Coordinates of C-alpha atoms in Angstrom, one line a residue:
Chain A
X85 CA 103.5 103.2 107.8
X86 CA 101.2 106.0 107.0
X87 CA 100.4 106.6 110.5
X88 CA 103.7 107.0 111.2
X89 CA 104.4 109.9 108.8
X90 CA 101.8 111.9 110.4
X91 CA 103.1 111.0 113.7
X92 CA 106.7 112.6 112.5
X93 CA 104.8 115.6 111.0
X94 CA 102.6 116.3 113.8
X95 CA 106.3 116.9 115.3
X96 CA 107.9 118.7 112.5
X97 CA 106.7 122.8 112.3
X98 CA 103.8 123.4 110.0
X99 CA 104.8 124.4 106.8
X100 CA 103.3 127.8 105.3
X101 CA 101.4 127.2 102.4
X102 CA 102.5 129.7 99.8
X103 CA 99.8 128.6 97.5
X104 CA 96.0 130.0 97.5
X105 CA 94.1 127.4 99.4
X106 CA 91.7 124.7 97.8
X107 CA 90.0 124.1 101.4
X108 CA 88.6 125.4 104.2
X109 CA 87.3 124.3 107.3
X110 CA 85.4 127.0 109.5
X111 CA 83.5 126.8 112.6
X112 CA 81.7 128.1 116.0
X113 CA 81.7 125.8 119.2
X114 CA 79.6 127.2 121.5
X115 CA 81.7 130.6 122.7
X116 CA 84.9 128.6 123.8
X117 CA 87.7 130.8 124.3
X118 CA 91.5 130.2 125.0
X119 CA 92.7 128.0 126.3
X120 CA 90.4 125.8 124.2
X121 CA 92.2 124.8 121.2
X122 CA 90.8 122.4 117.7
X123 CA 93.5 120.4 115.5
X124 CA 93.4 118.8 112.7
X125 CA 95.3 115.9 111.2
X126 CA 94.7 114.8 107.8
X127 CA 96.4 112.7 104.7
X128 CA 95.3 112.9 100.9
X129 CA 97.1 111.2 98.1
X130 CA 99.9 110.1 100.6
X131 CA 100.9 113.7 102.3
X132 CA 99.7 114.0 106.0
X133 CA 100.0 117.2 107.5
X134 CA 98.9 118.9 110.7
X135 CA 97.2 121.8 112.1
X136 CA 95.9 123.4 115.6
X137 CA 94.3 126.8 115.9
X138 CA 93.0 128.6 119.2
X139 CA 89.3 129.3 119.6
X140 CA 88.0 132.5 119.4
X141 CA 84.2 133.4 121.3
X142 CA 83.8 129.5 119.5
X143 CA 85.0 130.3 116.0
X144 CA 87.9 129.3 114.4
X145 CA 89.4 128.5 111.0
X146 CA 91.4 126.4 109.1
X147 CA 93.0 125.9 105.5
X148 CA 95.5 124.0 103.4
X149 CA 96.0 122.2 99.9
X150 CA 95.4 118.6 98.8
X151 CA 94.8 116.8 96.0
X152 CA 91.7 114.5 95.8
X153 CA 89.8 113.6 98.6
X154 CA 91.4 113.8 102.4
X155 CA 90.8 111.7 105.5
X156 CA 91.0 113.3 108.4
X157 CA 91.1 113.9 112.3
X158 CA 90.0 116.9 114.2
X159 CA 90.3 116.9 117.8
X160 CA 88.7 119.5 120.4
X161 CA 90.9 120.3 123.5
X162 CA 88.9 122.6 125.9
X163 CA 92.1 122.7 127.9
X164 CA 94.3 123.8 125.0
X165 CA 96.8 120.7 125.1
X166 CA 100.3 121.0 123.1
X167 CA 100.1 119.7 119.9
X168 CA 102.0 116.4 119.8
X169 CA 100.1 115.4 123.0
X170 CA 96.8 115.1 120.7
X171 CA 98.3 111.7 120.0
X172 CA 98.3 110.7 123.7
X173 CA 96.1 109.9 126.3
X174 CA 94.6 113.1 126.4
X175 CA 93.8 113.5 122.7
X176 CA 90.9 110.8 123.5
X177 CA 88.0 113.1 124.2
X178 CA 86.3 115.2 121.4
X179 CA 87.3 113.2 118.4
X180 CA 85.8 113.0 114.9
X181 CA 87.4 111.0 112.1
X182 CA 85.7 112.6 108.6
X183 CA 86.8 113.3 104.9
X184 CA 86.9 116.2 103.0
X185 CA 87.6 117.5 99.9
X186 CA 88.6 120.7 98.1
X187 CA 85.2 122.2 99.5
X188 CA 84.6 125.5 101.6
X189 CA 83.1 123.6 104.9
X190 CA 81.7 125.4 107.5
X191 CA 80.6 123.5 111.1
X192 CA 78.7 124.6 114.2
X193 CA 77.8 123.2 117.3
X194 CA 76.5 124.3 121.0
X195 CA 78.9 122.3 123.0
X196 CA 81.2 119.6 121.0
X197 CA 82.7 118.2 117.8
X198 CA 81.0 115.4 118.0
X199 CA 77.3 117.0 117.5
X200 CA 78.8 119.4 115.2
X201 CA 76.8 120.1 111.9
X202 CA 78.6 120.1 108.9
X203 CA 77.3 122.2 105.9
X204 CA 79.3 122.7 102.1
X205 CA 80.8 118.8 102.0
X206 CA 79.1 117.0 99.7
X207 CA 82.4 114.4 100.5
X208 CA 80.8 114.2 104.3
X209 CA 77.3 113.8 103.2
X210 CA 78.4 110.8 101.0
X211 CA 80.4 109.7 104.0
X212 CA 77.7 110.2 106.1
X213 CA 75.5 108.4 103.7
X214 CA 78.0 105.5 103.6
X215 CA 78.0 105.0 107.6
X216 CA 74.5 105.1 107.7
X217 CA 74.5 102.0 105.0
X218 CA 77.0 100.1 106.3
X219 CA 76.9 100.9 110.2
X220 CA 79.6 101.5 112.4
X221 CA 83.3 101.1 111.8
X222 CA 84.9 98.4 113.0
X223 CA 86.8 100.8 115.3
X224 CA 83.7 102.0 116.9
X225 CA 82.4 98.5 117.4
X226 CA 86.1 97.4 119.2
X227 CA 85.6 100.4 121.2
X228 CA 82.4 99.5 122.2
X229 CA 83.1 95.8 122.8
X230 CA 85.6 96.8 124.8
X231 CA 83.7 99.2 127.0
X232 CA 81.3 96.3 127.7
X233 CA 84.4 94.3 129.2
X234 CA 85.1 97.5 131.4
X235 CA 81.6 97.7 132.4
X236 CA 81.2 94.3 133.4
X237 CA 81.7 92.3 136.9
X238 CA 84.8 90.6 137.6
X239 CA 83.6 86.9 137.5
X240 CA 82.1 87.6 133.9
X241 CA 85.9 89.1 133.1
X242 CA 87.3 86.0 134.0
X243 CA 84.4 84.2 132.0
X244 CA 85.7 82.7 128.8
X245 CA 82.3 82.0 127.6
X246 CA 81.1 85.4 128.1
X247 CA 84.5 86.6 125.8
X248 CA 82.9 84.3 123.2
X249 CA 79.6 85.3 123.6
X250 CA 81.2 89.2 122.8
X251 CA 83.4 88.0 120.1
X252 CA 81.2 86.0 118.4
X253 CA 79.3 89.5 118.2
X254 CA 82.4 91.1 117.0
X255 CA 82.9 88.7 114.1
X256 CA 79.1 88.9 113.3
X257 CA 79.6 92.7 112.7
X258 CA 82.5 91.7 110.6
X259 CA 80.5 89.8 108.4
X260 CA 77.7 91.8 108.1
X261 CA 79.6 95.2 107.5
X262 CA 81.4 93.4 104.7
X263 CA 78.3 92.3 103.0
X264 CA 77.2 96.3 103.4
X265 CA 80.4 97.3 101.8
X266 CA 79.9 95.3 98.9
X267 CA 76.4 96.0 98.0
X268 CA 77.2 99.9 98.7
X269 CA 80.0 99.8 96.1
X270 CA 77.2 97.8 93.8
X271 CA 74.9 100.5 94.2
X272 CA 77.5 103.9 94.0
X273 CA 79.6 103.7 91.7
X274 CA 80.1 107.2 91.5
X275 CA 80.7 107.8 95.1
X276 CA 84.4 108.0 96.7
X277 CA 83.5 105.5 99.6
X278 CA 82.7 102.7 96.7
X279 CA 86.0 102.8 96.7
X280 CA 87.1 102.8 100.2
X281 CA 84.6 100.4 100.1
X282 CA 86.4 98.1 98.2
X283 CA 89.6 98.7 99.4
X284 CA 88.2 98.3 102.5
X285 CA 86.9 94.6 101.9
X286 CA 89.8 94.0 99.7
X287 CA 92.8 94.7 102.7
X288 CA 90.6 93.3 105.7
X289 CA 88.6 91.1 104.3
X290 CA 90.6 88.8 101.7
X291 CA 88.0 89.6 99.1
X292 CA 89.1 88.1 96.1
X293 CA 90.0 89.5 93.0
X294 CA 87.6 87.7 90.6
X295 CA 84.9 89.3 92.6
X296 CA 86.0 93.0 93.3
X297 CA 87.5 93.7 89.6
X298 CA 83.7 93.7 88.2
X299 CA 82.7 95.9 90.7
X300 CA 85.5 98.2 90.3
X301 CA 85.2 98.2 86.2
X302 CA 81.9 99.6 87.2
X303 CA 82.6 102.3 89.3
X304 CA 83.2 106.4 87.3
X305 CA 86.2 106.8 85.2
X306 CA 87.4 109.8 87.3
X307 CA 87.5 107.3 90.8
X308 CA 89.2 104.5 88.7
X309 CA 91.8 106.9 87.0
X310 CA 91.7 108.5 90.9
X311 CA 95.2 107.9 92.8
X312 CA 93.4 105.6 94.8
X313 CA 91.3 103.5 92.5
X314 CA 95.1 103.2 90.6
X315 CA 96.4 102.0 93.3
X316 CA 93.4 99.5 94.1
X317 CA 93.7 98.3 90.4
X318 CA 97.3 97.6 90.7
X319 CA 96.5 95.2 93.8
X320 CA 93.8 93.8 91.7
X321 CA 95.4 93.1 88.9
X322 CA 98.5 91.7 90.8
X323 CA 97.4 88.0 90.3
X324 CA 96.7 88.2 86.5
X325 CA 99.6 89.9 86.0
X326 CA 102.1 87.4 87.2
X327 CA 100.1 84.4 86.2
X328 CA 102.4 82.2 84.5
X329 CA 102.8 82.9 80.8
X330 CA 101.8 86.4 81.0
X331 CA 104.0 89.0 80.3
X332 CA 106.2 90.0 82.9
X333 CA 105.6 93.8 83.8
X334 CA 108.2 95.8 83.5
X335 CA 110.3 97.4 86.4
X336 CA 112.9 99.9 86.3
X337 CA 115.2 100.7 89.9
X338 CA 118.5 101.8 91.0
X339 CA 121.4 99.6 91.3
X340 CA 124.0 99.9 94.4
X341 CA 125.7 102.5 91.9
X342 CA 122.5 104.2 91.5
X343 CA 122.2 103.3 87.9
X344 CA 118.8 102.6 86.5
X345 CA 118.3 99.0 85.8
X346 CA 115.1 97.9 84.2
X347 CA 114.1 94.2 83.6
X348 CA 113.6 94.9 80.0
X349 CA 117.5 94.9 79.7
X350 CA 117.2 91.4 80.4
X351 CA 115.5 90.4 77.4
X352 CA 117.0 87.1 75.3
X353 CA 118.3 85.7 78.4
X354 CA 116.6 83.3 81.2
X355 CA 116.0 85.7 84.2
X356 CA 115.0 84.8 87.9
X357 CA 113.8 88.0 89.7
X358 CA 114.3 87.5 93.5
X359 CA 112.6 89.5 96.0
X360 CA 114.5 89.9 99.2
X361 CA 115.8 92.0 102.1
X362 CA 118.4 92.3 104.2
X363 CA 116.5 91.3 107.1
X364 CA 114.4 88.2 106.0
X365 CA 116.3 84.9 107.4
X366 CA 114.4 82.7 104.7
X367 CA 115.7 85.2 102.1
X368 CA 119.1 85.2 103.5
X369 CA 119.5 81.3 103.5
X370 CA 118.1 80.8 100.0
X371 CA 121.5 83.0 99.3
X372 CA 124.3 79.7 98.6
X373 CA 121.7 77.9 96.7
X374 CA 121.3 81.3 94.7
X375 CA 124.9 81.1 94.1
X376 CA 125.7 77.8 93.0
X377 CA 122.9 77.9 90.6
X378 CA 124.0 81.3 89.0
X379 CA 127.5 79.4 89.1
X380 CA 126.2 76.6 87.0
X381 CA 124.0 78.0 84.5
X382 CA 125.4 82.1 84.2
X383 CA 127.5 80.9 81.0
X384 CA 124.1 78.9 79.5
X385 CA 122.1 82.7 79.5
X386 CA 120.7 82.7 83.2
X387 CA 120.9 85.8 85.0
X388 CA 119.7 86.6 88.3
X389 CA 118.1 90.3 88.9
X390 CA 118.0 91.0 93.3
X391 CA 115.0 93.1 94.3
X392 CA 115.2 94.4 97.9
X393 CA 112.9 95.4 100.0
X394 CA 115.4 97.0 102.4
X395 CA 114.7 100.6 103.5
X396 CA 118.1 101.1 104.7
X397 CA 121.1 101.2 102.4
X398 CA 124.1 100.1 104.5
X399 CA 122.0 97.1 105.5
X400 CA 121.3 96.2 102.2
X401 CA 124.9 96.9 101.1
X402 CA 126.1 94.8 103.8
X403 CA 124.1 91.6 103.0
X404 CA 125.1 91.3 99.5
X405 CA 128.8 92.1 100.5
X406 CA 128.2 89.1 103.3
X407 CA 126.3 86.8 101.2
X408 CA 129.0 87.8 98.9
X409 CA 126.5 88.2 96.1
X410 CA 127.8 89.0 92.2
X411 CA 124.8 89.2 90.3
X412 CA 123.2 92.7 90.0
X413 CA 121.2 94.4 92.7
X414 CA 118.3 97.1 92.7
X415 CA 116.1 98.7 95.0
X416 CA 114.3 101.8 95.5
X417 CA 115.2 101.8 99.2
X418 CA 111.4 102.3 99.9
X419 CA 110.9 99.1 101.9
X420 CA 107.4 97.3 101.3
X421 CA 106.2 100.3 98.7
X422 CA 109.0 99.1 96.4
X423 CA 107.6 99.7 93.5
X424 CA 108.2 96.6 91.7
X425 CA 107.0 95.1 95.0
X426 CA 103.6 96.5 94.3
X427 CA 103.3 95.7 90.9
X428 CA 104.2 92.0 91.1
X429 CA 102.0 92.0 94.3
X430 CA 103.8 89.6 96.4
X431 CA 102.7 89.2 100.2
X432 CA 106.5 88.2 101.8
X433 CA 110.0 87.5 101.2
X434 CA 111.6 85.8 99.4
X435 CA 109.7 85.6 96.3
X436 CA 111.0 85.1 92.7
X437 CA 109.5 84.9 89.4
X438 CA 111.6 82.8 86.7
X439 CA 110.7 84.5 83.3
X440 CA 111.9 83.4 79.6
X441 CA 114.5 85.4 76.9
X442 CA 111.3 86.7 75.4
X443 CA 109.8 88.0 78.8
X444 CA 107.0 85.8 79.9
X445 CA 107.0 84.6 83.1
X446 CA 107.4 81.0 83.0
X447 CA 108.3 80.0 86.7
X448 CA 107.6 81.1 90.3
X449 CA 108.6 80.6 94.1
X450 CA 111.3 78.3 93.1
X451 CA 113.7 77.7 95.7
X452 CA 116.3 75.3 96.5
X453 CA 115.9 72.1 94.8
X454 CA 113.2 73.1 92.6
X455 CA 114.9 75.7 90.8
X456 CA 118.1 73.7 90.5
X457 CA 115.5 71.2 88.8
X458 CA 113.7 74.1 86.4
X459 CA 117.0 75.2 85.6
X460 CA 118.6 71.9 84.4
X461 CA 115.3 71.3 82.3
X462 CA 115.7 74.5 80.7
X463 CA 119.0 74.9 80.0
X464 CA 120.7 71.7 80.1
Chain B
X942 CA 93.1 88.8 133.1
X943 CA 91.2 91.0 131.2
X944 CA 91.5 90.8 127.9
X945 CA 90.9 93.2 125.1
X946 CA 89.5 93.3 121.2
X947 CA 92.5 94.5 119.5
X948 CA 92.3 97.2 116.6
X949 CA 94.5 98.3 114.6
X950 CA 93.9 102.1 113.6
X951 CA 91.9 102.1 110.9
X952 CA 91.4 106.4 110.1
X953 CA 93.9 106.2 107.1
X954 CA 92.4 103.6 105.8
X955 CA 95.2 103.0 103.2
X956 CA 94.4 101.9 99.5
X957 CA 98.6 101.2 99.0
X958 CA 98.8 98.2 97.4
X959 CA 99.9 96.7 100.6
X960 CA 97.8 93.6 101.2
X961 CA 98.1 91.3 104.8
X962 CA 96.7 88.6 103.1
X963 CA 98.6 86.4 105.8
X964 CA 97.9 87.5 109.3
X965 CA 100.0 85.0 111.9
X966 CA 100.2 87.7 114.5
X967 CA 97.1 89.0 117.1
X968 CA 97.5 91.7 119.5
X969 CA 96.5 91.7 122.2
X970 CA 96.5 94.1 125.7
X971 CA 95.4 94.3 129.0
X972 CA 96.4 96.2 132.4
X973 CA 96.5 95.3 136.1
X974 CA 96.5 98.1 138.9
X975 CA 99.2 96.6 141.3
X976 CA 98.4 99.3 143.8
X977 CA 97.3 103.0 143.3
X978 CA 99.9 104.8 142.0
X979 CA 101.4 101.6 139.9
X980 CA 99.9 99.3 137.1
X981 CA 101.1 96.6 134.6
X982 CA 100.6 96.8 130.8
X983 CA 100.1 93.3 129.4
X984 CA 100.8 93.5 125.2
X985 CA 100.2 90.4 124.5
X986 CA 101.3 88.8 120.9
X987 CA 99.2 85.1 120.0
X988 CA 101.3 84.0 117.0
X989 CA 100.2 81.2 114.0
X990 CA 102.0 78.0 114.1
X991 CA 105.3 77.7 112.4
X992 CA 105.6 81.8 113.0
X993 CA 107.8 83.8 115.2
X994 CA 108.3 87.1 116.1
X995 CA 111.8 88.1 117.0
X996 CA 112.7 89.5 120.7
X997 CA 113.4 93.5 121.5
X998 CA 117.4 92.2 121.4
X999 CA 118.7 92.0 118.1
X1000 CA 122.7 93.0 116.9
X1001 CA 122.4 94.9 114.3
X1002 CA 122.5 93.5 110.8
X1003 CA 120.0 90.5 112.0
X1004 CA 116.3 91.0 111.7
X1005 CA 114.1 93.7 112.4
X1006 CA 113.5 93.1 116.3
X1007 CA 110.0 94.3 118.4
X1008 CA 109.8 97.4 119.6
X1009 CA 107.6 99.5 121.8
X1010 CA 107.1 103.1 122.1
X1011 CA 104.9 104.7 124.2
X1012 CA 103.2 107.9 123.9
X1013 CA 104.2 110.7 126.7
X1014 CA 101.3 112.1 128.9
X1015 CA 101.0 113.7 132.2
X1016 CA 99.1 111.1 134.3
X1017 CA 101.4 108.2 133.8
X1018 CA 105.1 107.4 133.3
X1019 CA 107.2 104.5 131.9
X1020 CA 108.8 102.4 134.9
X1021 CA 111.6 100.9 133.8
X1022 CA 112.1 99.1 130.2
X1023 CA 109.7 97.0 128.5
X1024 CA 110.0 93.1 129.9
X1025 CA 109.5 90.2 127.8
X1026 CA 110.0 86.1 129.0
X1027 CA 113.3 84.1 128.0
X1028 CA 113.2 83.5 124.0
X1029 CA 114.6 81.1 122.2
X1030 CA 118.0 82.0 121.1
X1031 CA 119.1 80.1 117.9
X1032 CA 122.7 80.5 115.9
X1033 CA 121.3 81.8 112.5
X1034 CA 123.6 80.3 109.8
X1035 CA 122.2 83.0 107.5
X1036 CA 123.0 86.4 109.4
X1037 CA 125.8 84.4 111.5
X1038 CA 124.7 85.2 114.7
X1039 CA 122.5 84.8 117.5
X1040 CA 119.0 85.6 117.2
X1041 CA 116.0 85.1 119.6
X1042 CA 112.5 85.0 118.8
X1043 CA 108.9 83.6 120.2
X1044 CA 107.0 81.3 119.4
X1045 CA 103.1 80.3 119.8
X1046 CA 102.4 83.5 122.4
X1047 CA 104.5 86.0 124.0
X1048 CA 103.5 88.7 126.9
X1049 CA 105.4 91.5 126.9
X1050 CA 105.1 93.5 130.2
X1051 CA 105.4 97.4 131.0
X1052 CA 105.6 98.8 134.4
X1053 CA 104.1 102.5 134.6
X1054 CA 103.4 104.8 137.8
X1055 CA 100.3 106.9 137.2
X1056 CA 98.9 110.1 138.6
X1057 CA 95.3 110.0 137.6
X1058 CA 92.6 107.5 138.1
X1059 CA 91.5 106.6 134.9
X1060 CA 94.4 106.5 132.1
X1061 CA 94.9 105.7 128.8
X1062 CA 97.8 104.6 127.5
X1063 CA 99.0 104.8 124.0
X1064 CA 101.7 104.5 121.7
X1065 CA 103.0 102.3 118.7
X1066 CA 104.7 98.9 118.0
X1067 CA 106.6 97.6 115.5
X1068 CA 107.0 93.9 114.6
X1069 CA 107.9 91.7 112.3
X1070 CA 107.0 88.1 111.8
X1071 CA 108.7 85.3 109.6
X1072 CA 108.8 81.2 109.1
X1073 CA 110.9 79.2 107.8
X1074 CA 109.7 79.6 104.5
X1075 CA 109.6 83.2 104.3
X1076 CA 108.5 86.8 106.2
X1077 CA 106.3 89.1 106.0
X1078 CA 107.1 93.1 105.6
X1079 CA 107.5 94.4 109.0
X1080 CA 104.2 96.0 110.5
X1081 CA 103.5 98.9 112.6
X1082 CA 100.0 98.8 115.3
X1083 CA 98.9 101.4 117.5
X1084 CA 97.7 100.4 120.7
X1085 CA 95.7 102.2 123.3
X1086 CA 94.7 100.7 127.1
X1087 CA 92.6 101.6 129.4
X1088 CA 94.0 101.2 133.0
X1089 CA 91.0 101.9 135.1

C-alpha cells in the first residue's frame, strides 16, 4: 500500500519545501554531465516523496524534511530518463536502497552509485553494519537465484530437481538470515535496524509474540517510543490485548453520519464488535444470521457495533443499505489501517469480539450457530 | 517453463501493524519469446486449498477482482488485454450476483511486442484472496520479468 503512495507521488509535482531542511544528500560521480540525471525516492514515518536533480561536472545535491529515520532509493540514469520511468524497466541499472536520517551526507564515487562512499550517516554505517551481520537481503538473494536460472542450460530449466536444489538454497537463506536478525536485535538494542530487525522477523517470519516482546522491552526508550517501535508494539501486543477477559481497548470512529462513535458508549450493555467490509463474501453471508440475532436479543441489552474495513464509502453505504443492516456502523474509510483494525490485530474478515456490560471481552469469532448459542446462554 | 523465485518488494519495509500471518497465495512469473519482436508473460498465482482468488471481471459492488498494471517503457508494449483461463462462475447469495474466481492455480497471460533484446518488465498487481470462512485484506505485489 506504501509502495503505491510513492508510486502516485513519483507522478504528482514535487512540492517546495518552505521549511529549512533537516537533510541533505550531496555528491560527485565521476564528472557526469547532462543528460545524466540521480533521483531519489524515499518514505519516513509514512510520507514518501520524490526527487531528481541533473548532474553537474559529477556533483549534485539534494534536500528535504522528515521525521525519524528514512528509507530510501536513489537511482543513477546516465541517459537522463523522465522521472516516472525510474519505476520501469529502465530504472533497473544503478540502484541503491539505503536509510538516512536528519544528517548532512555527502557521497563520492569514480563511476557509479553502487561503489559510492558515503561519509556523515551514522544511520548508513549502522545499516551497513547490520547487512554485514546478517547478509544479504532476501531481495538480493531472489535476484541472484534468479540470475542463476537465466544463466543456466535449457535442460537444467526444465529440471525440477535442479529448482529444488536452488530453492532449498533459498529457504536455507531464509532461515539463516532470521536467526541473524534475532541475535542482531539481542545485541543492539540501541540501533534503528534492531527494530527493522524485528519487524522484519515479525511480518515475514511469523515470529511469535512471546519471543519478540522481550527483545523489544530491551531495545532504547527513544526506538520504542519511535513511530515505528509504536507501531511494532501495537502488533505485539495485539494477542494479549484481546485475550479473552481482558479489557477491551477502546476505539472511537465515524459513523455513516460522520459522528464519533466510540465503544466506550457501549458500556452496561452485551456488545458484539464485527469486523467487516463491503467486499468480503464470508462477511457479507454472516449478514441474516447477524440480523436475526440482533432481532432476538436487542430488547435483552445486546447491541451490535459494524467495523468496516471498506476504503470506499458508497460501497460500504451500499452494503449495509443491501444487507439492510439497522444496528450502527463506523469506519475510518482507511481500509486495512483501520485503526481499530490495528489495535485488535485481526488478520481477515469477518472477525468479532463479543464483550460484556462492564467491557471485557468475553467472546470471539462467533458466527452462526455459535453465537446464537453464547447469546441464549447469556441472556436467556 | 521457466520459472521464477517470486519477491515481493521489500525497500519499505513497513512496520504498520499489518501482519500476513496467512499467506494462501504465491506468485509466480515467467516469459516465453514466441518470435523476435513478440513474447508471453506468464503471472502465475499457486493458491492454498480451500482459497480463491477472484477473476479480472467483477460488477461492481462484488469483490475486489485481480488486476494488473504494467509499467510503460520504450522497448516493449502491452499486446492486447491481460488473458486468464475460464473461472468458475458461482451465483453469490451474499452480493446477489455472479462472481468468478480460481481455484488451486491460475496463469494469467500477457502478450507484449518488444523493441530491445533484453527487457524487463515491470509493474504492480492487486489481488485479493478469501474462503469460505473469511478473507484476507486485499494485497498489492510488484513484479518484474526478465524476457531475455
Amino acid at each position: 500500500m506504501k509502495l503505491k503512495f510513492l508510486i502516485l507521488a513519483a507522478l504528482a509535482p514535487i512540492a517546495v519545501a518552505a521549511q529549512t531542511p533537516d537533510f541533505t544528500i550531496a555528491g560527485k560521480i565521476g564528472n557526469l554531465n547532462k543528460p545524466a540525471k540521480i533521483y531519489l525516492d524515499y518514505s519516513a514515518e509514512g510520507n514518501g516523496r520524490t526527487d531528481s536533480v541533473e548532474l553537474v561536472d559529477g556533483n549534485f545535491k539534494f534536500s528535504g524534511n522528515i521525521s525519524g529515520i528514512a528509507s530510501s532509493r536513489i537511482t543513477l540514469s546516465r541517459e537522463g530518463i523522465k522521472d516516472k520511468e525510474i519505476y520501469g524497466s529502465k530504472g533497473v541499472g544503478d540502484v541503491i536502497y539505503v536509510y538516512f536520517g536528519k544528517e548532512n551526507i555527502s557521497i563520492t564515487s569514480q563511476d557509479s552509485l553502487y561503489n559510492a562512499k558515503w561519509t556523515g550517516s551514522k544511520v548508513y554505517n549502522e545499516m551497513k553494519a547490520f547487512d554485514q551481520q546478517v547478509g544479504p537481503t532476501v531481495m538480493t538473494v531472489h535476484h541472484n537465484a534468479n540470475a542463476t536460472i537465466n544463466r543456466a542450460t535449457p535442460e537444467q530449466q526444465k529440471d525440477t530437481m535442479y529448482f529444488k536444489v536452488l530453492d532449498k538454497q533459498v529457504q536455507a537463506f531464509r532461515k539463516s538470515r532470521g536467526e541473524k536478525m534475532l541475535e542482531f536485535a539481542k545485541a543492539n538494542p540501541n540501533s534503528y535496524f534492531a527494530l527493522q530487525a524485528l519487524a522484519e522477523s515479525v511480518s515475514g517470519y511469523n515470529l511469535k509474540s512471546e519471543i519478540a516482546m522481550p527483545i523489544f522491552n530491551k531495545l532504547s526508550e527513544e526506538l520504542r517510543l519511535s513511530y515505528g517501535g509504536q507501531g511494532l508494539y501495537k502488533l505485539l501486543n495485539a494477542h494479549t490485548v484481546t485475550a479473552i477477559g481482558a479489557i477491551a481497548p477502546n476505539f472511537t470512529l465515524k459513523d455513516v453520519n460522520g459522528k464519533s462513535v466510540s465503544l466506550s458508549d457501549y458500556k452496561g450493555k452485551l456488545v458484539l464488535v464485527e469486523f467487516w467490509a463491503s467486499w468480503c463474501s464470508p462477511c457479507r453471508a454472516e449478514s441474516p444470521n447477524l440480523l436475526k440475532q440482533y432481532a432476538a436479543f436487542k430488547d435483552k441489552g445486546f447491541e451490535i457495533l459494524g467495523v468496516s474495513v471498506d476504503s470506499d464509502k458508497a460501497k460500504w453505504l451500499d452494503a449495509i443499505k443491501k444487507d439492510g443492516l439497522t444496528w450502527t456502523q463506523v469506519s475510518d474509510l482507511k481500509g486495512w489501517d483501520n485503526d481499530a483494525r490495528k489495535v485488535y490485530g485481526i488478520s481477515g474478515v469477518p472477525a468479532n469480539f463479543l464483550i460484556s456490560a462492564d467491557g471485557k471481552i468475553i467472546g470471539n469469532h462467533l458466527m452462526g450457530e455459535a453465537l446464537n448459542k453464547k447469546l441464549s446462554e447469556l441472556l436467556n | 517453463m521457466k520459472h521464477l523465485f517470486v519477491f515481493t518488494f521489500a525497500l519499505l519495509l513497513s512496520l504498520s501493524a499489518s501482519s500476513q500471518i496467512l499467506n494462501p497465495v504465491k506468485w509466480s512469473y515467467a516469459a516465453k519469446r514466441t518470435s523476435k519482436t513478440e513474447a508471453i508473460l506468464y503471472l502465475k498465482a499457486t493458491i492454498g486449498d480451500g482459497w480463491h482468488i477472484y477473476s479480472q471481471s467483477i460488477a461492481e459492488g462484488g469483490p475486489l477482482k485481480t488486476s494488473f498494471s504494467f509499467n510503460q517503457a520504450k522497448d516493449y508494449k502491452l499486446i492486447g488485454k491481460t488473458l486468464e483461463p475460464k473461472a468458475i462462475t458461482k451465483f453469490e447469495k451474499s452480493f446477489e450476483m455472479n462472481v468468478s474466481y480460481f481455484e488451486k492455480a491460475v496463469v494469467f497471460q500477457q502478450k507484449v511486442k518488444l523493441t530491445g533484446a533484453k527487457v524487463r518488465i515491470k509493474g504492480i498487481l492487486e489481488f485479493m484472496v478469501c474462503n469460505e470462512q473469511q478473507c484476507l485484506p486485499p494485497e498489492t505485489v510488484e513484479f518484474s520479468i526478465p524476457v531475455s
